[in-house]
XYZ file of N, CA and C in Angstrom:
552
model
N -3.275 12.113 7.335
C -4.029 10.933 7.702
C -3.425 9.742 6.979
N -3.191 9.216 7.932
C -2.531 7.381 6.955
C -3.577 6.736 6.110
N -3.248 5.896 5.462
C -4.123 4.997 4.436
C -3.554 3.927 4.925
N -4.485 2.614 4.717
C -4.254 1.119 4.802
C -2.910 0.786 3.823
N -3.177 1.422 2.388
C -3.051 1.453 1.262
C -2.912 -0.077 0.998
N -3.644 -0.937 0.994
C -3.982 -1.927 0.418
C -4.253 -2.599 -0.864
N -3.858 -3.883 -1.170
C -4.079 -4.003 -2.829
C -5.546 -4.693 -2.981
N -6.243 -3.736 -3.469
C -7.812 -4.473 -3.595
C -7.740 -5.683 -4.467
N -6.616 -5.873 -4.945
C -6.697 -7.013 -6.378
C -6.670 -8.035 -5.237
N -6.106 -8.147 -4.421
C -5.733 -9.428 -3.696
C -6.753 -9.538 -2.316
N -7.488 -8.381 -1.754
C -7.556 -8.481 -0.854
C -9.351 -8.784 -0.681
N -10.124 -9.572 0.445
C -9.475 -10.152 1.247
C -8.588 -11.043 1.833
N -7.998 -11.703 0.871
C -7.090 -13.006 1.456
C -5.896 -12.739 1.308
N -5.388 -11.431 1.550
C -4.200 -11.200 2.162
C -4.682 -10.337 3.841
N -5.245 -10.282 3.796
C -6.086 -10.253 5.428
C -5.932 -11.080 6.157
N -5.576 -11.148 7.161
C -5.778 -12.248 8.317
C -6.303 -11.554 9.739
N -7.376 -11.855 9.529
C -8.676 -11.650 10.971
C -8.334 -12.742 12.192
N -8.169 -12.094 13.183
C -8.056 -12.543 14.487
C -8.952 -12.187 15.728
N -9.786 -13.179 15.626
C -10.610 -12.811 16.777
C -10.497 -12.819 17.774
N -11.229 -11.611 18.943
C -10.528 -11.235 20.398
C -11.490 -11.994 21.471
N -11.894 -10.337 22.391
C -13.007 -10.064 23.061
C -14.370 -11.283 22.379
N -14.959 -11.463 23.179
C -16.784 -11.780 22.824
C -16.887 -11.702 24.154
N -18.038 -10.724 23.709
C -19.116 -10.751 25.319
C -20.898 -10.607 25.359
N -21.170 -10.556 26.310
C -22.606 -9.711 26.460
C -22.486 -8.449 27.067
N -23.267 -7.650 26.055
C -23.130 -6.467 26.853
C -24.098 -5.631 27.431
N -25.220 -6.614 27.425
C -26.479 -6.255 28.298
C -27.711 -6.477 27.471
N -28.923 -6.055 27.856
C -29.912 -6.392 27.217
C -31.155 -5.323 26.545
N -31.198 -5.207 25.527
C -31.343 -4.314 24.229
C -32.598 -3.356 24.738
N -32.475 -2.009 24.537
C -33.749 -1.288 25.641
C -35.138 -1.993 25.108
N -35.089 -1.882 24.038
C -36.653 -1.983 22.959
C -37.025 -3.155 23.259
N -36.591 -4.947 23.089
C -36.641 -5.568 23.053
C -36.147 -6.647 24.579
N -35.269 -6.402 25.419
C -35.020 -6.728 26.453
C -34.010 -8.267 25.988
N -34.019 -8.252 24.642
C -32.768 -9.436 24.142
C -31.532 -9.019 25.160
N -30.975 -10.227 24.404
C -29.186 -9.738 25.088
C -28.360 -9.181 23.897
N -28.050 -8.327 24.027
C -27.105 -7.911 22.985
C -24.990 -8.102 23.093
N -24.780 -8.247 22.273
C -23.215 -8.778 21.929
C -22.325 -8.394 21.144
N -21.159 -8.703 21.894
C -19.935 -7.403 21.139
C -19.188 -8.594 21.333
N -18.605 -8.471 19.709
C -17.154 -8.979 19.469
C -16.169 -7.987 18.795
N -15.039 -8.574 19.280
C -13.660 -7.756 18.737
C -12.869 -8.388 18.264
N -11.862 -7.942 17.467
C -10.882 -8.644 16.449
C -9.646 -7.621 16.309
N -8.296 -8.334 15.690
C -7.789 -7.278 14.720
C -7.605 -7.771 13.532
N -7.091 -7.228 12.621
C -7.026 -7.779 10.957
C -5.376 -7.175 10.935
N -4.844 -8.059 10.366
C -3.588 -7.699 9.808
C -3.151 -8.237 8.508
N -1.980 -7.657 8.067
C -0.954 -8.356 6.648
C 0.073 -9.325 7.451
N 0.892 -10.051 6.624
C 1.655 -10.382 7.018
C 3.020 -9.533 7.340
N 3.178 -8.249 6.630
C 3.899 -7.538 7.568
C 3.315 -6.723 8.628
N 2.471 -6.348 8.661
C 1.896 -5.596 9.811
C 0.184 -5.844 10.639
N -0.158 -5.061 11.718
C -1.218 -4.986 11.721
C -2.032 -3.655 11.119
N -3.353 -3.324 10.687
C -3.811 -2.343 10.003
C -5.325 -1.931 10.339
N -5.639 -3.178 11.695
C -7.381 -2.326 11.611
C -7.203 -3.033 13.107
N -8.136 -2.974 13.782
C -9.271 -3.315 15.072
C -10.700 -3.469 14.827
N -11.374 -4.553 15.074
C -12.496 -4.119 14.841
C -13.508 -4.627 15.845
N -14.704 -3.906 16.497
C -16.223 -4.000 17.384
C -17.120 -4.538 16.169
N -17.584 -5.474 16.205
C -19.120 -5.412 16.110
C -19.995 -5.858 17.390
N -20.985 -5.091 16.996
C -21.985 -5.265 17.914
C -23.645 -5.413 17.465
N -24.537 -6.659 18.280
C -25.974 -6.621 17.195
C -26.345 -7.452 18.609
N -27.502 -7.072 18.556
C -28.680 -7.548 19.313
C -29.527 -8.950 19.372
N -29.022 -10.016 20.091
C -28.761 -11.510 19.486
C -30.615 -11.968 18.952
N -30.756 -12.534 18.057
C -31.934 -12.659 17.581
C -32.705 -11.937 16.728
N -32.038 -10.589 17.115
C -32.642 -9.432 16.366
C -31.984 -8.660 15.039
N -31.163 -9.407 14.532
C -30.155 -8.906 13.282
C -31.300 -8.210 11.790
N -32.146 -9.273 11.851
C -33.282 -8.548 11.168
C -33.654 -7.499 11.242
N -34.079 -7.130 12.286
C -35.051 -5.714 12.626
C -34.130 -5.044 12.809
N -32.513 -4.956 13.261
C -31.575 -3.516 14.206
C -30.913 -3.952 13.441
N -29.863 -5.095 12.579
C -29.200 -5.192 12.045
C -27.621 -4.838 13.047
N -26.559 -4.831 12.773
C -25.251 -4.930 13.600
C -24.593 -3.473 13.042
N -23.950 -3.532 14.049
C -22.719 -2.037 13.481
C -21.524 -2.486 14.111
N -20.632 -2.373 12.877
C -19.001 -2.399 12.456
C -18.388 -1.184 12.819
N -17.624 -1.136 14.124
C -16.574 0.381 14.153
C -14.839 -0.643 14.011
N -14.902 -0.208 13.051
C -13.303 -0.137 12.440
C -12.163 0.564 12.522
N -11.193 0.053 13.317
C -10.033 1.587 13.783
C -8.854 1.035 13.119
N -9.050 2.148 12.548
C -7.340 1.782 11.328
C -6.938 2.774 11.288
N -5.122 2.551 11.005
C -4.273 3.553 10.817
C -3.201 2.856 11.631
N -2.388 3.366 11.690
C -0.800 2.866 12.293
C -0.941 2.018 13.511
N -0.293 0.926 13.669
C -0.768 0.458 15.122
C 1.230 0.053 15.427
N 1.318 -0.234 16.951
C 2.809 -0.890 17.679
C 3.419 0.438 17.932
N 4.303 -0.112 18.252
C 5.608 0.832 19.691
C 5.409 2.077 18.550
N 5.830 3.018 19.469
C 5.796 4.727 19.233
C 4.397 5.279 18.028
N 3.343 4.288 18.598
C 2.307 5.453 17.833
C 1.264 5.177 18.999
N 0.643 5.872 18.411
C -0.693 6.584 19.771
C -2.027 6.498 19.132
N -3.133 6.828 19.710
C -4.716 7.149 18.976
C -4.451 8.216 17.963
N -3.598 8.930 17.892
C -3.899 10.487 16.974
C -3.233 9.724 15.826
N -2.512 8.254 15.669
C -2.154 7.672 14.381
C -3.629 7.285 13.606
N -4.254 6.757 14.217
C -5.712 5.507 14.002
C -7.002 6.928 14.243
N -8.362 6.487 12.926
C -9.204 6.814 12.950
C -9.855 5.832 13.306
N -11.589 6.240 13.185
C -12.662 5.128 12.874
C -13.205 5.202 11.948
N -13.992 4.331 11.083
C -14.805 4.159 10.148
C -15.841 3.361 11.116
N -17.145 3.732 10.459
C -18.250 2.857 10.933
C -19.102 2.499 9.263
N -19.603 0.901 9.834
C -20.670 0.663 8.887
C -21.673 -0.225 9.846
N -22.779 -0.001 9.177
C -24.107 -0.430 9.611
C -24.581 -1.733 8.443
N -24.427 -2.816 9.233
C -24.744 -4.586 8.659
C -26.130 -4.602 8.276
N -27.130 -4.708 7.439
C -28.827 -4.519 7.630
C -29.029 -6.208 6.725
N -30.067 -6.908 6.731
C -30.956 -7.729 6.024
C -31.772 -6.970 4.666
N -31.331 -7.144 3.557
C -32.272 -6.362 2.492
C -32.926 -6.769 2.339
N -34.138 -7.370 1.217
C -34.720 -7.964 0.587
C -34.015 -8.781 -0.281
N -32.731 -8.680 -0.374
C -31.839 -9.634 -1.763
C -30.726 -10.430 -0.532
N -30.635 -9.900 0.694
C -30.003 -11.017 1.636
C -29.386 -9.681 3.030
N -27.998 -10.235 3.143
C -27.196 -9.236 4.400
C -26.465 -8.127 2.886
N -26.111 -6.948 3.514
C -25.896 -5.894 2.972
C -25.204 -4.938 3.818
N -24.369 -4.137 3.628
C -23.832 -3.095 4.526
C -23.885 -1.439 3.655
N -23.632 -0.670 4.990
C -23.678 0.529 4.383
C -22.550 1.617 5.050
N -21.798 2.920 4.610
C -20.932 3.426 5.649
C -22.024 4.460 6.549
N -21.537 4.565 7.921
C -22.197 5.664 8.297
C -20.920 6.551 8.924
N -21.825 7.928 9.682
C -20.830 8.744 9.695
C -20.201 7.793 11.742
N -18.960 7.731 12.026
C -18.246 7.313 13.010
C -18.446 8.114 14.065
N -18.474 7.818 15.028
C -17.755 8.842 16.271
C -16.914 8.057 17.021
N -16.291 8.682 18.613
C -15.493 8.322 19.301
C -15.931 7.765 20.199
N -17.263 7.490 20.439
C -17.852 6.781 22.297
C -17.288 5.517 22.074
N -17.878 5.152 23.518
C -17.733 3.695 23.991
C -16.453 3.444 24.106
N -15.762 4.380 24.439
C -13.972 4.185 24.290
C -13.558 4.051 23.696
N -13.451 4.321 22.141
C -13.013 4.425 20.804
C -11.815 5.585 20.992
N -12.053 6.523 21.689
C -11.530 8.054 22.051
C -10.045 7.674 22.355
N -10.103 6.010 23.368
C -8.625 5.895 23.855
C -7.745 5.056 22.494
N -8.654 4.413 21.506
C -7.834 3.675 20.382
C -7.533 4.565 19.152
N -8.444 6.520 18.919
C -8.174 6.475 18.118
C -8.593 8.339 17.871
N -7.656 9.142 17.377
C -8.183 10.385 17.351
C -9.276 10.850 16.834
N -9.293 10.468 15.275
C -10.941 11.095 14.490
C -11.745 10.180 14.476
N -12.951 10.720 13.868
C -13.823 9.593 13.021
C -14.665 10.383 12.197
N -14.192 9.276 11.097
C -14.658 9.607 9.856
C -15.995 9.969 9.488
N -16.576 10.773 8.673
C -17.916 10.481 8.311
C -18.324 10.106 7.148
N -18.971 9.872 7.200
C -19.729 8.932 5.170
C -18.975 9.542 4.409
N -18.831 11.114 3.980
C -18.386 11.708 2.948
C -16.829 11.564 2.889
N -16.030 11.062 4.108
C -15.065 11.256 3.830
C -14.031 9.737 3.355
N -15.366 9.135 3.467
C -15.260 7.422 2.604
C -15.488 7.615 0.956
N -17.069 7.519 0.976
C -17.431 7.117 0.169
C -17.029 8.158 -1.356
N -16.574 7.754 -2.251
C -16.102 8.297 -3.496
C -14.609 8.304 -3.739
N -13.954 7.918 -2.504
C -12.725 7.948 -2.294
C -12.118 6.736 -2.481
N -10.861 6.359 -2.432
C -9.933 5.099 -2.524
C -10.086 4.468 -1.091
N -10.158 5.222 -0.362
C -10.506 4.894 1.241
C -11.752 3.462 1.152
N -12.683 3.792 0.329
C -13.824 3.008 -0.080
C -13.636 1.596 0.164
N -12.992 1.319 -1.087
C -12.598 -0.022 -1.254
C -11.679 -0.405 0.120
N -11.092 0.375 0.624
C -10.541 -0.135 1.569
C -11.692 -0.634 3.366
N -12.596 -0.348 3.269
C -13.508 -0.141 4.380
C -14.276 -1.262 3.588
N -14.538 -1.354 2.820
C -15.286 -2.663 2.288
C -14.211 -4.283 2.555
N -13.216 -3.996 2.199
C -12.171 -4.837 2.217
C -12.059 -5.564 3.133
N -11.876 -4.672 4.620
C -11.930 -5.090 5.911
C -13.295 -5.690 6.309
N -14.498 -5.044 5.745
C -15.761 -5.898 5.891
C -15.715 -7.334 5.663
N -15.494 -7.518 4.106
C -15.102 -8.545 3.870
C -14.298 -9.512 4.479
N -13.113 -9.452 4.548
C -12.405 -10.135 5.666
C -12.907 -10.431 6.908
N -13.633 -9.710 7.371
C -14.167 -10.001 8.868
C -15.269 -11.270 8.861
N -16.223 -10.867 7.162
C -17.285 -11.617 7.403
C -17.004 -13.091 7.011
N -16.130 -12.796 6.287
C -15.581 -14.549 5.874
C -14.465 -15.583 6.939
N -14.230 -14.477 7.785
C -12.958 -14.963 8.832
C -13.713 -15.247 10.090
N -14.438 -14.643 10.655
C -14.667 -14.394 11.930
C -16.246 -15.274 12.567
N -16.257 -16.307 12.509
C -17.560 -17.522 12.416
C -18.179 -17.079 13.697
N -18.115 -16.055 14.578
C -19.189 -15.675 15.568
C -19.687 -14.881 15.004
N -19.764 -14.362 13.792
C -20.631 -13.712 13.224
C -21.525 -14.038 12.140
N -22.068 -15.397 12.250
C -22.271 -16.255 11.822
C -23.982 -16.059 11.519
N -24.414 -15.658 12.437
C -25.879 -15.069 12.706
C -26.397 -13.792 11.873
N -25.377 -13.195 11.530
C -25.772 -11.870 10.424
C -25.532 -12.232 9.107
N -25.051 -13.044 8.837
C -25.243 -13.326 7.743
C -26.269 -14.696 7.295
N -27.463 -15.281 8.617
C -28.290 -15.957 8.109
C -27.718 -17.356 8.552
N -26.455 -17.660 9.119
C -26.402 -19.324 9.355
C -26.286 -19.468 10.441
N -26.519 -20.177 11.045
C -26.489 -20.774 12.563
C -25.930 -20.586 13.268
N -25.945 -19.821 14.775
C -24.629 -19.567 15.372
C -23.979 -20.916 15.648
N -22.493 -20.842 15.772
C -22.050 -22.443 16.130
C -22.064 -22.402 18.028
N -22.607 -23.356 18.415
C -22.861 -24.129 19.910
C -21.623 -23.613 20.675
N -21.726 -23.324 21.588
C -20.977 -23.035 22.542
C -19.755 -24.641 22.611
N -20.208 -25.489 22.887
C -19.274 -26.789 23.221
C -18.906 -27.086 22.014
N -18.924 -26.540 21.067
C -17.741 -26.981 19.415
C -16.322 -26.359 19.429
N -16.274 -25.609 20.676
C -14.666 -24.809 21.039
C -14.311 -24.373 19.174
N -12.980 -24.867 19.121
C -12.067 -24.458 18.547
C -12.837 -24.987 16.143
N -13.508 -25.677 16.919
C -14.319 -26.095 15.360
C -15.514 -25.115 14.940
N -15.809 -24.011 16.494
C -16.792 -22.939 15.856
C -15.622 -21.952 14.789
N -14.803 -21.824 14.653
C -13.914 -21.039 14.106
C -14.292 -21.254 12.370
N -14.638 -22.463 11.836
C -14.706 -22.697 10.617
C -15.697 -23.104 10.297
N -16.139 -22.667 8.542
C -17.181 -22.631 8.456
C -17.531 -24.121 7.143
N -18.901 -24.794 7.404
C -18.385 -25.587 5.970
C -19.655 -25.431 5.414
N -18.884 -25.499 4.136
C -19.841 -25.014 3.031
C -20.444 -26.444 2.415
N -21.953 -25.963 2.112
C -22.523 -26.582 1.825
C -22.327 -27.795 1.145
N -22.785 -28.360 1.025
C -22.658 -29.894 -0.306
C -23.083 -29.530 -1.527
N -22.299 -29.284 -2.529
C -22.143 -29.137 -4.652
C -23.519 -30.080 -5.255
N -23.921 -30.948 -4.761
C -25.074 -31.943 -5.208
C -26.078 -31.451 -4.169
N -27.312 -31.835 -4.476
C -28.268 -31.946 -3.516
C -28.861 -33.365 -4.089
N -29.849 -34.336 -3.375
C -30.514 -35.776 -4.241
C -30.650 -35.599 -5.641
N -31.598 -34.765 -5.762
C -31.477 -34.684 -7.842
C -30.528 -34.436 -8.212
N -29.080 -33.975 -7.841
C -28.151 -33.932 -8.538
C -27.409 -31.973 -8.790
N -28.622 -31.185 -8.503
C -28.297 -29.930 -8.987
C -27.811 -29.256 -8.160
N -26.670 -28.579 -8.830
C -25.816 -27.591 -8.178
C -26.505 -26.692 -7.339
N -25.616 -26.332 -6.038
C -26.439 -25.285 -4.940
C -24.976 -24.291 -4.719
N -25.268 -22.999 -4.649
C -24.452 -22.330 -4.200
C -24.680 -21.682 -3.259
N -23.597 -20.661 -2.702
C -23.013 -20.667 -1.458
C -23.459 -18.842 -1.509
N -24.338 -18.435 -0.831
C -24.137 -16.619 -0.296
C -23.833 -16.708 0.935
N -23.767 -15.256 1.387
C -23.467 -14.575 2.476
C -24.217 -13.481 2.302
């Protein structure tokens, strides 16, 4: 099985997230919302190293929270799905803010054609693999501004085109003067 093998000292910002796909992909059984899938890939500057789905139920990030399927492992000319697994994680709202967790992966929804296994919790968590599945979280959530809604800020407007891409951070003063900082 390949590894990312990535340098956690540096990473995410030796990541570069590229966002794909956005769609609707119908409307949520429980609730009758619309629910939405975006796609991406993440690469280094020498290579590419992940793909990634999320998908969450628009309005409803609170209550269902989003799920991350992540397909990494070898990608370009002469490799196939039996190079690339999946990892999955599940996005939730805690009580202390947004939070993620790994769960165990499978192959639906056509994952089967990008990628041979999928992983399950145990074969993440305790491992070096770890940091690497967090890594790519990271990167996604700081890169990718249609996902803007799970972590609590505003989706950006459809007619801001190419300025929904970036995000700006708050103002350092508020009127009295005191420092405000910045979560996710």
């Amino acid at each position: 099985m390949s590894s990312l093998e990535l340098d956690t000292a540096t990473v995410p910002a030796t990541l570069r997230v590229t966002p794909e796909a956005d769609q609707v992909t119908g409307r949520c059984d429980c609730c009758g919302q619309i629910s939405r899938r975006v796609s991406g890939t993440i690469s280094t500057s020498d290579a590419a190293v992940a793909a990634y789905q999320v998908w969450w139920t628009v309005g409803h990030v609170g209550e269902h929270g989003a799920e991350f399927d992540l397909i990494c492992g070898r990608w370009g000319d002469g490799t196939s799905a039996s190079d690339r697994f999946v990892m999955r994680l599940h996005h939730f709202i805690a009580a202390t803010g947004p939070a993620v967790m790994v769960q165990d992966a499978s192959l639906a929804d056509g994952l089967d054609r990008l990628a041979a296994r999928a992983l399950r919790r145990d074969d993440i968590i305790g491992t070096p693999r770890a940091a690497e599945v967090f890594a790519l979280y990271d990167a996604i959530a700081l890169q990718d501004a249609r996902l803007a809604e799970l972590f609590g800020a505003p989706v950006p407007c459809g007619h801001c085109g190419p300025r929904a891409g970036r995000r700006k951070l708050p103002s350092r003063r508020s009127r009295s003067g005191a420092r405000r900082g910045r979560t996710i």
